[in-house]
C-alpha cells in the first residue's frame, strides 16, 4: 500500500469527524509533517503519514521535536487501522494538556547532540610548540653522512 492511500483515508476520516486536514507544503522549511489537523475548539495537531512500515526521516523527527517543544502534538500514521484511534484521541484531547502516549505509529527518538559552550569543553587544548623542538624538522640542509 502506498502513502497516498493512507493519506486519502485519513483526510476523509478527519472530514467525516468534523475537522479539516490541510496539506502542509513549505518552500523554506523541509521536513514538516504532511497534514495540519484542526478540530473545534482550537485543537491543532500535526500528522505525518507514511506507507506501511516506513519511518520518519531524521529531519522529520527534528521538526517533530521542534513542534512538540512548542506544545503541538505530532503523530505518525502508517496503517489504516491507526486512523480512527488517532482521531478519537484528538477529539478527546484538551489543548494545553499532555497528548496521550502511544497513539499512531512508533516514532524513533531523535538523538540530540549538545555542542560544548566553550572552547575548553573540547578536551585537550593545543599549546604552542617550542620552536626549538622542531629544529630538526626545519633543518633543510642536506645530511653530511650521505
Short mmCIF file of C-alpha atoms in Angstrom, two decimals:
data_model
loop_
_atom_site.label_atom_id
_atom_site.label_comp_id
_atom_site.label_asym_id
_atom_site.label_seq_id
_atom_site.Cartn_x
_atom_site.Cartn_y
_atom_site.Cartn_z
CA UNK A 1 0.00 0.00 0.00
CA UNK A 2 1.27 3.47 -0.87
CA UNK A 3 1.41 6.55 1.38
CA UNK A 4 -1.26 8.38 -0.62
CA UNK A 5 -3.79 5.63 0.20
CA UNK A 6 -3.23 6.13 3.95
CA UNK A 7 -3.30 9.91 3.49
CA UNK A 8 -6.55 9.93 1.48
CA UNK A 9 -8.31 7.71 4.03
CA UNK A 10 -7.05 9.88 6.87
CA UNK A 11 -8.30 13.10 5.24
CA UNK A 12 -11.75 11.52 4.64
CA UNK A 13 -11.95 10.34 8.25
CA UNK A 14 -10.98 13.76 9.65
CA UNK A 15 -13.59 15.46 7.46
CA UNK A 16 -16.32 13.00 8.49
CA UNK A 17 -15.42 13.65 12.16
CA UNK A 18 -15.95 17.40 11.66
CA UNK A 19 -12.37 18.57 11.22
CA UNK A 20 -10.04 19.66 8.45
CA UNK A 21 -6.65 18.27 7.46
CA UNK A 22 -4.71 20.87 5.49
CA UNK A 23 -1.82 19.69 3.33
CA UNK A 24 1.39 21.36 4.53
CA UNK A 25 3.90 22.48 1.95
CA UNK A 26 6.76 24.84 2.52
CA UNK A 27 9.42 26.27 0.26
CA UNK A 28 11.55 27.29 3.23
CA UNK A 29 11.17 24.53 5.85
CA UNK A 30 11.74 20.92 4.79
CA UNK A 31 10.65 18.04 6.98
CA UNK A 32 7.30 19.44 8.13
CA UNK A 33 4.53 16.89 8.77
CA UNK A 34 2.16 16.15 5.88
CA UNK A 35 -1.04 17.46 7.47
CA UNK A 36 -2.16 20.19 9.85
CA UNK A 37 -5.30 18.83 11.53
CA UNK A 38 -7.79 21.23 13.10
CA UNK A 39 -10.87 20.44 15.19
CA UNK A 40 -13.16 22.72 17.17
CA UNK A 41 -12.38 24.13 19.70
CA UNK A 42 -8.77 25.10 18.87
CA UNK A 43 -7.43 21.55 18.60
CA UNK A 44 -4.30 21.67 16.45
CA UNK A 45 -2.31 18.53 15.68
CA UNK A 46 0.36 17.81 13.09
CA UNK A 47 0.24 14.41 11.37
CA UNK A 48 2.90 12.68 9.29
CA UNK A 49 1.53 9.95 7.04
CA UNK A 50 3.72 7.11 5.82
CA UNK A 51 3.42 3.98 3.73
CA UNK A 52 3.10 0.91 5.97
CA UNK A 53 6.37 0.14 7.71
CA UNK A 54 8.14 3.33 6.60
CA UNK A 55 9.81 5.51 9.23
CA UNK A 56 10.16 9.26 9.67
CA UNK A 57 13.44 10.62 8.31
CA UNK A 58 15.83 12.32 10.77
CA UNK A 59 14.82 15.82 9.58
CA UNK A 60 11.15 14.93 10.07
CA UNK A 61 11.92 13.74 13.60
CA UNK A 62 13.76 17.01 14.22
CA UNK A 63 10.72 19.02 13.07
CA UNK A 64 8.53 16.82 15.28
CA UNK A 65 10.76 17.60 18.25
CA UNK A 66 10.62 21.35 17.49
CA UNK A 67 6.82 21.35 17.17
CA UNK A 68 6.37 19.31 20.33
CA UNK A 69 8.58 21.74 22.27
CA UNK A 70 6.11 24.43 21.19
CA UNK A 71 3.27 22.35 22.65
CA UNK A 72 1.84 20.83 19.45
CA UNK A 73 1.16 17.09 19.28
CA UNK A 74 2.77 15.38 16.29
CA UNK A 75 1.50 11.96 15.25
CA UNK A 76 2.66 9.48 12.64
CA UNK A 77 0.22 7.12 10.92
CA UNK A 78 1.40 4.30 8.68
CA UNK A 79 -1.55 1.90 8.77
CA UNK A 80 -5.26 2.32 8.10
CA UNK A 81 -6.29 0.82 11.46
CA UNK A 82 -4.41 3.65 13.26
CA UNK A 83 -6.63 6.37 11.76
CA UNK A 84 -9.70 6.02 14.00
CA UNK A 85 -7.76 5.78 17.30
CA UNK A 86 -5.76 8.88 16.31
CA UNK A 87 -8.89 10.90 15.52
CA UNK A 88 -10.57 9.67 18.71
CA UNK A 89 -7.50 10.75 20.71
CA UNK A 90 -7.53 14.20 19.08
CA UNK A 91 -11.25 14.65 19.81
CA UNK A 92 -10.81 13.57 23.45
CA UNK A 93 -7.71 15.73 23.97
CA UNK A 94 -7.89 19.12 25.70
CA UNK A 95 -5.41 21.65 24.27
CA UNK A 96 -2.82 22.61 26.87
CA UNK A 97 -2.94 19.14 28.40
CA UNK A 98 -0.42 16.41 27.53
CA UNK A 99 -1.41 14.41 24.47
CA UNK A 100 -1.94 10.67 25.14
CA UNK A 101 1.14 8.50 24.56
CA UNK A 102 1.28 5.54 22.17
CA UNK A 103 -1.15 6.86 19.54
CA UNK A 104 -0.27 6.05 15.92
CA UNK A 105 2.95 4.55 14.64
CA UNK A 106 6.05 4.19 16.80
CA UNK A 107 8.46 7.06 16.16
CA UNK A 108 12.14 6.52 16.98
CA UNK A 109 13.57 9.05 19.39
CA UNK A 110 15.62 11.85 17.92
CA UNK A 111 19.24 11.73 19.02
CA UNK A 112 20.02 15.22 20.26
CA UNK A 113 23.63 16.29 20.42
CA UNK A 114 24.68 19.15 22.66
CA UNK A 115 27.62 21.16 21.45
CA UNK A 116 30.14 22.44 24.00
CA UNK A 117 29.54 26.00 25.10
CA UNK A 118 33.20 26.96 25.47
CA UNK A 119 36.37 26.00 23.65
CA UNK A 120 37.81 24.38 26.78
CA UNK A 121 34.99 21.83 26.65
CA UNK A 122 36.52 20.28 23.55
CA UNK A 123 39.04 18.46 25.72
CA UNK A 124 42.77 18.77 25.18
CA UNK A 125 43.76 22.26 24.06
CA UNK A 126 46.57 22.91 21.65
CA UNK A 127 49.54 24.50 23.34
CA UNK A 128 52.11 26.49 21.37
CA UNK A 129 55.02 24.30 20.41
CA UNK A 130 58.53 25.33 21.37
CA UNK A 131 60.30 26.14 18.07
CA UNK A 132 63.48 24.51 19.40
CA UNK A 133 61.63 21.18 19.47
CA UNK A 134 61.11 21.47 15.72
CA UNK A 135 64.71 22.38 14.81
CA UNK A 136 65.33 19.05 13.08
CA UNK A 137 62.11 19.35 11.11
CA UNK A 138 63.00 22.78 9.76
CA UNK A 139 66.65 21.93 9.03
CA UNK A 140 66.65 21.81 5.25
CA UNK A 141 70.39 21.34 4.81
CA UNK A 142 71.42 18.01 3.40
CA UNK A 143 72.75 15.37 5.71
CA UNK A 144 76.59 15.28 5.72
CA UNK A 145 76.66 11.49 6.20
CA UNK A 146 75.31 10.65 2.75
#
